[in-house]
XYZ file of C-alpha atoms in Angstrom:
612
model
C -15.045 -41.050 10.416
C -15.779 -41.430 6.505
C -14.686 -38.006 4.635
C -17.978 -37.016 2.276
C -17.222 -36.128 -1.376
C -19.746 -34.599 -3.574
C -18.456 -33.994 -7.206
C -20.112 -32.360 -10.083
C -19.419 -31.230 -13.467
C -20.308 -28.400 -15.320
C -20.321 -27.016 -19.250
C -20.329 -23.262 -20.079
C -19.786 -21.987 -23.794
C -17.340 -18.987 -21.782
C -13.744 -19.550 -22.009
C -12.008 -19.768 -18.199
C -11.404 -16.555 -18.394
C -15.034 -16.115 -18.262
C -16.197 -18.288 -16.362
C -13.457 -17.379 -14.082
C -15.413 -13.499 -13.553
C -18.376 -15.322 -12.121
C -17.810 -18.006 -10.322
C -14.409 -16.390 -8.284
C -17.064 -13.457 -7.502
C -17.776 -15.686 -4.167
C -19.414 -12.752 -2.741
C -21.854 -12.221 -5.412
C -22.367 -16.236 -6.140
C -23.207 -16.475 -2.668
C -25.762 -13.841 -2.676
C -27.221 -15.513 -5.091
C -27.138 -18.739 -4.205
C -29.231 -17.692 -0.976
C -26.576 -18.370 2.001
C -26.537 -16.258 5.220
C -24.712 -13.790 5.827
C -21.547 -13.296 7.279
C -20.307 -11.826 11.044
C -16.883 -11.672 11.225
C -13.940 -11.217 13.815
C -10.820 -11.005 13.336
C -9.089 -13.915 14.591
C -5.355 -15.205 14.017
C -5.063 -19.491 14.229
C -2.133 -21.265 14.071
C -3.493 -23.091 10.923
C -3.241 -19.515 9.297
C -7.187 -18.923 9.238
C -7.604 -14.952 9.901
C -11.002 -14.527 10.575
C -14.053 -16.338 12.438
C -17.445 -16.879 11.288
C -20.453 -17.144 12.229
C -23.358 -17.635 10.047
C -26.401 -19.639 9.580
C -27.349 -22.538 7.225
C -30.382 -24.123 6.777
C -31.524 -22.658 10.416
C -28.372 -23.995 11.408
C -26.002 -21.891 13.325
C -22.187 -22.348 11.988
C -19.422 -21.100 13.670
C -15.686 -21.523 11.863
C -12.533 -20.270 11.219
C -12.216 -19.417 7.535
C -8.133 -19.891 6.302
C -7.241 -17.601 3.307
C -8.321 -18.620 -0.057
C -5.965 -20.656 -2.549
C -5.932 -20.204 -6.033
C -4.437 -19.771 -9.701
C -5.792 -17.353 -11.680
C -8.179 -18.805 -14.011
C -7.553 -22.379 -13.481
C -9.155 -23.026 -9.630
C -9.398 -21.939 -6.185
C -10.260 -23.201 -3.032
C -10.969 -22.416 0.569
C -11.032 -24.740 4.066
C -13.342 -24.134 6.768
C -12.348 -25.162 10.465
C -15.816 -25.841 11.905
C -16.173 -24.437 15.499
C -20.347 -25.158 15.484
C -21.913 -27.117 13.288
C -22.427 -30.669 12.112
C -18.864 -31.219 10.620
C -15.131 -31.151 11.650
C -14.382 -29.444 8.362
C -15.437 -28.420 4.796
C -13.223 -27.607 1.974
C -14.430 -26.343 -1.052
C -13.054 -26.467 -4.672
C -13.448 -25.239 -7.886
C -11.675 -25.777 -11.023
C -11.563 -25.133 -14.572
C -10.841 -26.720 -17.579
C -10.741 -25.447 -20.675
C -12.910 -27.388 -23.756
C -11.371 -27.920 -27.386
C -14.714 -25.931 -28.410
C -13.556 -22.953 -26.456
C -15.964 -23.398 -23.140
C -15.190 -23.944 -19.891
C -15.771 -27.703 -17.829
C -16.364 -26.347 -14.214
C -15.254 -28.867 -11.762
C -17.191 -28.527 -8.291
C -16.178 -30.438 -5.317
C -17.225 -30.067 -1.471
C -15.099 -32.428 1.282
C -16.801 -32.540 4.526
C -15.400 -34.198 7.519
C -18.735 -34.841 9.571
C -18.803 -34.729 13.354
C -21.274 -37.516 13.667
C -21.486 -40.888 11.081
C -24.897 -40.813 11.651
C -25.414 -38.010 10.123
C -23.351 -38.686 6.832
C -26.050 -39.232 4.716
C -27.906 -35.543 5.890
C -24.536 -34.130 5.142
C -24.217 -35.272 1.958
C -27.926 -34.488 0.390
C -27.402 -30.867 1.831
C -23.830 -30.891 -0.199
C -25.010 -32.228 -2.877
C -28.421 -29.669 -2.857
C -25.520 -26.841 -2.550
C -23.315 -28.270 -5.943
C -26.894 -28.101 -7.564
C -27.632 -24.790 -6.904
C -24.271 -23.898 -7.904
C -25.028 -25.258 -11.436
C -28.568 -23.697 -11.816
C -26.825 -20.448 -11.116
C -23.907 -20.889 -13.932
C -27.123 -22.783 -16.282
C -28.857 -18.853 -15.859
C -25.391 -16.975 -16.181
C -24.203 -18.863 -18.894
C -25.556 -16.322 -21.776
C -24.367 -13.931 -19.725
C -20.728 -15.492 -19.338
C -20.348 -14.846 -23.425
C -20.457 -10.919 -22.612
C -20.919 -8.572 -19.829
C -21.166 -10.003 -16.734
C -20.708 -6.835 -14.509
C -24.541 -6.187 -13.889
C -26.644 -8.458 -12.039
C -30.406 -8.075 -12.014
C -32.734 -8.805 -9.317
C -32.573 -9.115 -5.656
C -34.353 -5.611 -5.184
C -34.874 -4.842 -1.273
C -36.499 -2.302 -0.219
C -37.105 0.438 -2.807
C -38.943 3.471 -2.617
C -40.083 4.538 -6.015
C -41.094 7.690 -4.848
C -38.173 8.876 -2.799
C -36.148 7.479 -6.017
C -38.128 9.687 -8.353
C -37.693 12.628 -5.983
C -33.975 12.264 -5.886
C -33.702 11.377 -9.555
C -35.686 14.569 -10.395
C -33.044 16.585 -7.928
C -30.444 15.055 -9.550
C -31.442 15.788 -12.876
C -31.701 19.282 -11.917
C -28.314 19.521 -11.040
C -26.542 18.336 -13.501
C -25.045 19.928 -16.834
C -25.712 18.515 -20.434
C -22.499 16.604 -20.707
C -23.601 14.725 -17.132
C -27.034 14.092 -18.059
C -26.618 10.786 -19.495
C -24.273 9.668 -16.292
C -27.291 10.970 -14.144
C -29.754 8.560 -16.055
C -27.436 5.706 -15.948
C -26.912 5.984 -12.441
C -30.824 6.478 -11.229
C -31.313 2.929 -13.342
C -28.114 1.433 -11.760
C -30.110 2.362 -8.304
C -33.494 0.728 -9.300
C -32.489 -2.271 -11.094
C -28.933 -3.218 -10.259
C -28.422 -6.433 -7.422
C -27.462 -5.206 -4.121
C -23.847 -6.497 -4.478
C -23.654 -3.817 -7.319
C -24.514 -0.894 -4.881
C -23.250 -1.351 -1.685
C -19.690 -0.358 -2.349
C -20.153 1.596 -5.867
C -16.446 2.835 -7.651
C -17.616 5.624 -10.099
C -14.340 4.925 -12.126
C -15.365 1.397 -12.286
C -18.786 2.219 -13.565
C -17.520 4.875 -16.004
C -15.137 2.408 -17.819
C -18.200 0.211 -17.935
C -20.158 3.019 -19.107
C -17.745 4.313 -21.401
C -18.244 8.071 -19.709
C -15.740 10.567 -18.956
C -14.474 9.447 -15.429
C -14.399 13.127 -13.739
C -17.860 12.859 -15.303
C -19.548 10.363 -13.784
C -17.139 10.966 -10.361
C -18.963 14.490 -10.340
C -22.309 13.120 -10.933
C -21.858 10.925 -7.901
C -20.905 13.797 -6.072
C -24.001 15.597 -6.995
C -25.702 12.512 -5.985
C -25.402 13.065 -2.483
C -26.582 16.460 -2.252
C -29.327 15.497 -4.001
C -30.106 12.483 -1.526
C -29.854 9.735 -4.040
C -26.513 8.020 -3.066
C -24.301 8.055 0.611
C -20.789 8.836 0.628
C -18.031 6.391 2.433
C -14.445 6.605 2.926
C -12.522 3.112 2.057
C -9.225 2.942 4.142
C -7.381 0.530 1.524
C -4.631 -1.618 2.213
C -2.128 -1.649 -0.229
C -0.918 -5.278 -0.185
C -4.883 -7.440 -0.994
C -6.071 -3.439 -1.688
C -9.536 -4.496 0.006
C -11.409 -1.989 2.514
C -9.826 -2.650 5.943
C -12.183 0.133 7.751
C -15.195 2.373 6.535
C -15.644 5.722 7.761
C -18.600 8.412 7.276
C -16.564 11.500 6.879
C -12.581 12.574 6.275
C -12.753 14.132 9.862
C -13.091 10.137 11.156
C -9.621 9.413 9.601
C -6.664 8.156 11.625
C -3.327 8.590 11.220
C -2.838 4.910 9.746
C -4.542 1.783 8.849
C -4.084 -1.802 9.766
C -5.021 -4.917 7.583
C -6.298 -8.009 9.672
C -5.221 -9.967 6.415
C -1.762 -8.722 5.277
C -0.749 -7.854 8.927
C -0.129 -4.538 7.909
C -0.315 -1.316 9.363
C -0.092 1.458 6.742
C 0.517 5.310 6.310
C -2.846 6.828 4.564
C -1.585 8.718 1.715
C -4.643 9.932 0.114
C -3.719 9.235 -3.219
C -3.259 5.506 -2.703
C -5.071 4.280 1.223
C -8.170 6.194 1.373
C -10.786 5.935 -1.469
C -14.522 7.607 -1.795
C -17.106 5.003 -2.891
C -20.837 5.030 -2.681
C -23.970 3.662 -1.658
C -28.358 4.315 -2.150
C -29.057 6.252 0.582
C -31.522 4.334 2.924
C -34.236 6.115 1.931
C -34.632 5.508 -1.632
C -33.338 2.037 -1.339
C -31.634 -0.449 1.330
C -29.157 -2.559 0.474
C -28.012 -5.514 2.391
C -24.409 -4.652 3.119
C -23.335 -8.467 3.874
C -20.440 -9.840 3.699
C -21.187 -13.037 1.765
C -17.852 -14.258 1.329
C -15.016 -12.390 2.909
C -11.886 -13.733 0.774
C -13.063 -14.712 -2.713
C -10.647 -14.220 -5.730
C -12.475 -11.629 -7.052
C -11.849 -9.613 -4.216
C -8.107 -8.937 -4.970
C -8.125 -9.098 -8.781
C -4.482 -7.933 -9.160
C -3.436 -11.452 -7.618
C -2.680 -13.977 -9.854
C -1.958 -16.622 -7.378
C -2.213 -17.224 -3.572
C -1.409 -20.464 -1.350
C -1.307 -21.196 2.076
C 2.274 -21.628 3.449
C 2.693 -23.918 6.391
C 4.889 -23.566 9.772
C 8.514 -24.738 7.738
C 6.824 -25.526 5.037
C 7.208 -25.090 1.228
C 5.162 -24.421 -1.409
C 5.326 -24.168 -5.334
C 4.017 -21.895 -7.652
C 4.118 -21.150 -11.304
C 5.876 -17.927 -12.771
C 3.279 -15.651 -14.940
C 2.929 -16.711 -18.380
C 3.491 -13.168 -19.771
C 6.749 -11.176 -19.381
C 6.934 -8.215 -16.936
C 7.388 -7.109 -12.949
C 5.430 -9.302 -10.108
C 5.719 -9.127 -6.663
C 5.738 -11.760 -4.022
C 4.380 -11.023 -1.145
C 3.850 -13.152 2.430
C 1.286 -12.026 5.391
C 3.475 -9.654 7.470
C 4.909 -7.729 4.735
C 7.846 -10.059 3.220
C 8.612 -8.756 -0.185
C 10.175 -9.804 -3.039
C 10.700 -8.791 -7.076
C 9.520 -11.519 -9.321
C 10.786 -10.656 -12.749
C 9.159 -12.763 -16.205
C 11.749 -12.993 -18.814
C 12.221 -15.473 -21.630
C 15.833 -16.637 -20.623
C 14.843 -17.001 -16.621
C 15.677 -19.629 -14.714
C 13.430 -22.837 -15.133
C 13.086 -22.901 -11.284
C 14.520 -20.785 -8.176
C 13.129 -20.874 -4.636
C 12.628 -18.001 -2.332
C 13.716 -18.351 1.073
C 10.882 -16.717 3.998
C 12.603 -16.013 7.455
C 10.467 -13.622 9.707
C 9.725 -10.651 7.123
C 12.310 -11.113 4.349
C 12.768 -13.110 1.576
C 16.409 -14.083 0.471
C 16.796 -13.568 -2.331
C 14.658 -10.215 -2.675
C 14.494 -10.758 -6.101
C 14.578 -13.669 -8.772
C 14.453 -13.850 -12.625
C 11.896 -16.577 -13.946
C 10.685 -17.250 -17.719
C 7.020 -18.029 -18.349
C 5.612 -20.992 -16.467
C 8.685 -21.900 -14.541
C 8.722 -23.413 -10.700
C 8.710 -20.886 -7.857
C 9.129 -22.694 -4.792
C 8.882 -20.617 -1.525
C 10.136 -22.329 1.843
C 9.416 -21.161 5.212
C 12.028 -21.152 8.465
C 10.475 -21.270 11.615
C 7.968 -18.907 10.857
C 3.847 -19.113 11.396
C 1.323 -20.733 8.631
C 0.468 -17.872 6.123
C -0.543 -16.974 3.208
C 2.200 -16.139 0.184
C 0.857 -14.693 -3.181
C 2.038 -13.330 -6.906
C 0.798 -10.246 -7.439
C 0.356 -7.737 -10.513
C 2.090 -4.544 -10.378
C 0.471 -2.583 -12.759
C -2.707 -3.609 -11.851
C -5.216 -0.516 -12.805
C -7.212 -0.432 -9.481
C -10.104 2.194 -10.443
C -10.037 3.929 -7.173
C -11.391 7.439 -7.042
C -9.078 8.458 -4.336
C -9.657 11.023 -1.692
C -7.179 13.405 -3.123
C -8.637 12.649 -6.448
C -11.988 13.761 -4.992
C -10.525 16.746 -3.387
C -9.105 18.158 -7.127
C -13.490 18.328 -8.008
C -14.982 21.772 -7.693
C -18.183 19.798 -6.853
C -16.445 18.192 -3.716
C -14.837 21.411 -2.412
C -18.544 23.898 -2.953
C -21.016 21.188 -2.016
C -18.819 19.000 0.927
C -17.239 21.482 3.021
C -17.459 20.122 6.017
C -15.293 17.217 4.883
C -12.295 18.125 6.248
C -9.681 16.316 8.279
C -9.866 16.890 11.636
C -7.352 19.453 13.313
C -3.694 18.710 13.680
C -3.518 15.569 11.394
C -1.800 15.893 8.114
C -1.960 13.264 5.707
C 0.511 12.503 2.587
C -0.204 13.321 -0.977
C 2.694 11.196 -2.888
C 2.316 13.712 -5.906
C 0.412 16.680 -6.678
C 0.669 18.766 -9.776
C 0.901 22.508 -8.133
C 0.276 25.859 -9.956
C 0.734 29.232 -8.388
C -0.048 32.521 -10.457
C 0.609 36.125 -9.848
C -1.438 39.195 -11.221
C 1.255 41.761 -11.877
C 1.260 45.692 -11.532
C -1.903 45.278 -9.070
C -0.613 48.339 -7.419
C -1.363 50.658 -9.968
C -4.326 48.994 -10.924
C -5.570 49.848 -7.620
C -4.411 53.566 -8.322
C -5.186 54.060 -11.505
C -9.297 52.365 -11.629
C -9.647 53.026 -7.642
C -10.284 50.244 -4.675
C -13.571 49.264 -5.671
C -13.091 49.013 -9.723
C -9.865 47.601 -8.990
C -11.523 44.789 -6.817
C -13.888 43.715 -9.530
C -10.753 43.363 -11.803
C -9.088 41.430 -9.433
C -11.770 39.274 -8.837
C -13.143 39.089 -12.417
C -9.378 37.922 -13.429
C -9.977 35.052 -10.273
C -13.133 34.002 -12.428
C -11.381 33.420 -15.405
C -8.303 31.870 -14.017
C -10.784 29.526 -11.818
C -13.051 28.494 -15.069
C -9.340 27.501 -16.817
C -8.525 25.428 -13.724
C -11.440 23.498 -13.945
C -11.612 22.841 -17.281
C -8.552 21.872 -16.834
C -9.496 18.792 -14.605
C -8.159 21.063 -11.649
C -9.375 22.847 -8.684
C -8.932 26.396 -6.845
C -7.215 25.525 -3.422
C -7.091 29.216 -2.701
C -6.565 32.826 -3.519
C -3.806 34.713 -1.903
C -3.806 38.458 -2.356
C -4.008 38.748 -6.381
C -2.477 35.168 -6.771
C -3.934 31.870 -7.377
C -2.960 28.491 -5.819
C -4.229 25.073 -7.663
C -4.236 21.644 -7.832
C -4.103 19.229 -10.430
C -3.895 15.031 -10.270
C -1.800 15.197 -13.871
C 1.260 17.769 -14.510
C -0.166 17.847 -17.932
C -3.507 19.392 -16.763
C -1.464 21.700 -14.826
C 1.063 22.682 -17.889
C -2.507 22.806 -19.982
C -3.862 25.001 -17.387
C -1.130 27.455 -17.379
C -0.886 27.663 -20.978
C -4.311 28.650 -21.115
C -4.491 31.173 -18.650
C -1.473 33.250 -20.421
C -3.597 32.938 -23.726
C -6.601 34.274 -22.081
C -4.721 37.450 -20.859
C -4.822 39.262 -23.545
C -8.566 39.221 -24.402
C -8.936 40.196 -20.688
C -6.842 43.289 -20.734
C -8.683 44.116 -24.381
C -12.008 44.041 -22.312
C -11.192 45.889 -19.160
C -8.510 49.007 -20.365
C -7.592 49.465 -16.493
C -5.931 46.513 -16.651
C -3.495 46.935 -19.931
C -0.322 46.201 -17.720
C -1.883 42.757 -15.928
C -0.277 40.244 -16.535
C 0.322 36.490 -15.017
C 3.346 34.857 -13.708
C 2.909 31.279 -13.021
C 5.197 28.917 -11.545
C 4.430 24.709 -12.125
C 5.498 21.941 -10.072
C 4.958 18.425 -9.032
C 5.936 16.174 -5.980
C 4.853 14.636 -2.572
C 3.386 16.965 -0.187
C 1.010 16.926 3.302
C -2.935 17.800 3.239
C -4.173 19.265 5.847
C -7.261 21.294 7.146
C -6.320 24.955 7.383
C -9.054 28.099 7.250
C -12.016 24.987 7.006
C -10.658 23.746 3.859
C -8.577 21.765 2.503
C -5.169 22.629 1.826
C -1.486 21.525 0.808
C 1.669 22.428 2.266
C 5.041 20.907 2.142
C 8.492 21.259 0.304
C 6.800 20.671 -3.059
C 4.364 23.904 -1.829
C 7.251 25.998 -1.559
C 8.777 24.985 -4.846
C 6.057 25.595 -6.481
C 5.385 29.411 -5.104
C 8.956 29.975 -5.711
C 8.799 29.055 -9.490
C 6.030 31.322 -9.916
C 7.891 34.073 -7.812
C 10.773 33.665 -10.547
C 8.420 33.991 -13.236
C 8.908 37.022 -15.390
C 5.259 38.787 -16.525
C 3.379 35.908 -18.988
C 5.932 33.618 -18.498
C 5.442 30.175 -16.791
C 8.210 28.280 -14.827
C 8.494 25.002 -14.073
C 11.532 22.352 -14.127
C 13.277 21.818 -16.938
C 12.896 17.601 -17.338
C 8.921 18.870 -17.094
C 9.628 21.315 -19.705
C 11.210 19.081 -21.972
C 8.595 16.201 -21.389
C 5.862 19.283 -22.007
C 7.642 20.287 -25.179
C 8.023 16.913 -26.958
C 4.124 15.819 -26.092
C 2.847 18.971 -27.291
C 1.044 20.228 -24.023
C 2.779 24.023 -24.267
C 0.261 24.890 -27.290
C 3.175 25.200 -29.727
C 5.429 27.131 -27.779
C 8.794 26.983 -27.229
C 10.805 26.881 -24.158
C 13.123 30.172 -24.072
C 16.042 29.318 -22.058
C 17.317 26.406 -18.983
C 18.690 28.193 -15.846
C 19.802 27.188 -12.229
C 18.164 30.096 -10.261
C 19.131 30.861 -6.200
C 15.546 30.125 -5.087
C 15.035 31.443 -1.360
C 14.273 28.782 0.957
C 15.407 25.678 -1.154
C 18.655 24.399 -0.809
C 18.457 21.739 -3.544
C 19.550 23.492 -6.327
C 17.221 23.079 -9.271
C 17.264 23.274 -13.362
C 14.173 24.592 -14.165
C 12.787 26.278 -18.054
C 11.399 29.659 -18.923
C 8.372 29.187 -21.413
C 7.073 32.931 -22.973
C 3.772 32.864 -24.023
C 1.949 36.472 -23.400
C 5.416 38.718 -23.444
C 4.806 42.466 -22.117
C 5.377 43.629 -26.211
C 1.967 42.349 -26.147
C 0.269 45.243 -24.889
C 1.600 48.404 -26.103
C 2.547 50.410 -23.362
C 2.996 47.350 -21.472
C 6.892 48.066 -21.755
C 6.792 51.237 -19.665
C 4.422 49.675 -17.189
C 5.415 48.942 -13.104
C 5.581 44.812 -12.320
């Protein structure tokens, strides 16, 4: 039967780079371009497709088996259909890019149908052609658009409810401090105006690059959001090979132990500073938003991969090394990985050898542009790709989240559920100690005492936070925090032994408090414990043991920290006193850690005399 071919050109002013944000954005093209949406199963073919469709077009019902997209970053992708319902065998189709001496972009659109029935070649080929058409009125009304910002949409408002909106806004508003207000405002427009591919899956770290805002900022604001009924919150399990949304859950208590991409043929651990990310949505009722899926494997999706082909049953394909020097990685469906490393005096070509899940070599040395061919052995049709490894992916992660006082006073029923722990690959820990509490107690009496105690957990808690950080707990008279950076934590610490002073000055009872405080960063488990969230772990332990070693306004923490600490300037011009190799109870590994004096007992004048 005669293979249909409809062909059409295109001109934008954009460079491919450009042009390359809009039209690999199948999801949002095909919004707009009016198709159906998409159901989807998960399906594994022997031509490598990984999903089936079903959809309808033109009150036609299509069933088909999609196969993963192909493409090269900026230059053209494509993607076959396997028709399983529907008027044709197959449909392929392709998109290219061509750069223009004036700087624009030629867009090259092509659609190859394989009909079912001769008859109906000529039906086939008006409604292809029709498509192609629609597809160029849509890059004719984004062209303007293409020259700037493309990552706002108007139009395509469903379903909003100006007065619920208002409400919520006005709740928001409330809320909110000065520094969030313009966030707040931002965000109640982004609701009313903004396409519905914009707001079904919302990244506040996303939106606050866009928005130029303080990311915590606008991550809090969100936050606030929900309690004031404006937005929903989700929980993204993300796999960390195509980083796309495997699974979305309601709540942390809905977490399992591990995730499992249908794609990648993965199954992964959920470390909540990498697998499971927070993102957002209107809440129904102030706006609904068609969820979709339009598209289910567009470029766009996976932005950190430069290039992706389909690799056949003992086949081979070819690919082209990046054109900038650095660290890829290649990576086939089932977890094969290798080290692609750019470097001007590569190799002009090398291939990569794919037997069951390893590459041989695992790693190969390329310069710009040169040939990477990548041959299969008796292995099933997948998908290979190039990927980026310092791709920024803008994901406010749950343990992210879990550092904002917002999240821990206004969600605390988000906890994970009892008896599952989940892995924190590095937490910045910081344990204090309020010394001489004894005779505090004895000298102001129980109930003066208390106030103290918990005036002193005040102060330490308005440090944390300004320091980006957030009170897990308070033990006794000590403090236990956490902190995404080491420098907040350093920062924090700092701080809180320069704040001392002016709190002994204003309470006299407490002239011989002082803090020890103990710093340290590394992997550790989260867990629900007392309904909260909470750490624990070998880094835990370190970290209450530095403190413990801590003499009265010192803080402790390892001595490469120190040093790093020192040299960027985060120890507010002090000094660090001395390097020593302590016996620390509990921990075998014997550690260097640095002594850093910044509130010494001399500072209070009968301080010396005091009991610690």
């Amino acid at each position: 039967m005669g293979t249909i071919v409809v062909e059409r050109k295109f001109q934008c002013r954009a460079d491919p780079a450009g042009a390359w944000c809009v039209i690999a954005d199948t999801e949002r093209l095909n919004r707009h371009l009016g198709l159906g949406r998409l159901e989807v199963q998960d399906y594994s073919g022997d031509s490598g497709s990984r999903y089936l469709v079903k959809t309808v077009s033109g009150a036609f019902p299509l069933e088909y088996e999609e196969q993963p997209f192909e493409w090269v970053e900026n230059e053209r992708f494509s993607v076959r259909r396997i028709m399983k319902k529907g008027l044709a065998r197959s449909i392929d189709t392709r998109f290219e890019l061509t750069r223009l001496r004036d700087g624009g972009t030629e867009v090259t659109a092509r659609v190859i149908i394989e009909p079912k029935y001769v008859a109906l070649s000529p039906a086939i080929r008006l409604q292809a052609a029709r498509f192609i058409s629609r597809v160029g009125l849509e890059l004719e009304e984004l062209d303007e658009k293409l020259k700037g910002d493309v990552s706002t949409l108007e139009g395509n408002v469903t379903n909003l409810n100006e007065l619920a909106l208002e409400r919520a806004g006005t709740e928001l508003f409330r809320a909110v401090s000065i520094p969030e207000r313009p966030a707040a405002e931002l965000l109640v427009e982004l609701v009313r105006a903004a396409h519905d591919a914009e707001l079904d899956r919302m990244r506040p770290l996303e939106l606050a690059e866009a928005w130029n805002l303080d990311e915590r900022i606008v991550l809090a604001v969100f936050l606030r959001a929900v309690s004031a009924g404006l937005l929903e919150l989700n929980w993204d399990l993300v796999c960390p090979s195509c980083r796309t949304a495997s699974k979305q859950l309601r709540t942390l208590q809905a977490l399992p132990e591990e995730g499992h991409c249908q794609l990648c043929d993965l199954s992964y651990g959920l470390d909540l500073d990498l697998a499971v990310e927070a993102t957002f949505r209107p809440s129904p009722a102030v706006r609904h938003v068609d969820p979709g899926p339009y598209c289910i494997g567009g470029p766009r999706r996976t932005p950190h991969v430069l290039a992706q082909s389909i690799l056949q049953a003992d086949g081979v394909v070819r690919l082209s090394a990046p054109e900038h020097a650095g660290r890829y990685r290649v990576f086939a469906r089932g977890g094969a990985v290798a080290t692609l490393r750019v470097e001007k005096n590569g190799a002009k070509a090398q291939t990569l050898r794919l037997e069951a899940a390893k590459f041989t070599p695992h790693q190969v040395e390329l310069s710009p542009g040169a040939e990477l061919g990548i041959e299969q052995v008796a292995g099933p049709a997948r998908h290979v790709k190039i990927e980026r490894m310092e791709y920024a992916s803008r994901a406010a992660t749950a343990h992210l989240v879990s550092t904002l006082p917002e999240f821990r006073r206004s969600f605390a029923n988000e906890v994970l559920r009892p008896g599952l722990s989940l892995r924190v690959g590095r937490v910045a820990l910081l344990f204090t100690d309020l010394t001489a509490s004894t005779a505090l107690y004895a000298k102001a009496g129980d109930a003066r005492a208390f106030k103290l105690v918990q005036d002193h957990f005040e102060l330490l808690r308005a440090i944390i936070e300004r320091r980006r950080g957030v009170l897990v707990k308070t033990i006794g008279d000590a403090v236990m925090a956490a902190f995404v950076s080491e420098r907040d934590a350093i920062e924090a610490s700092v701080e809180m032994q320069q704040a001392l002073p002016g709190f002994r000055a204003q309470n006299p009872e407490a002239e011989f408090a002082f803090l020890k405080v103990g710093v340290f960063a590394g992997p550790c488990y989260m867990v629900t414990a007392n309904d909260t969230l909470d750490y624990f772990g070998q880094s835990v332990n370190v970290a209450a043991r530095l403190q413990a070693t801590a003499g009265p306004g010192e803080v402790v923490l390892p001595s490469e920290l120190a040093t790093q600490a020192e040299a960027q300037g985060w120890l507010g011009g002090a000094d660090v006193s001395d390097h020593f190799v302590p016996e620390l109870k509990g921990i075998t590994e014997k550690l260097s850690l640095a002594r850093v004096v910044l509130d010494p007992p001399s500072s209070s004048p009968r301080a010396l005399a005091s009991p610690v």
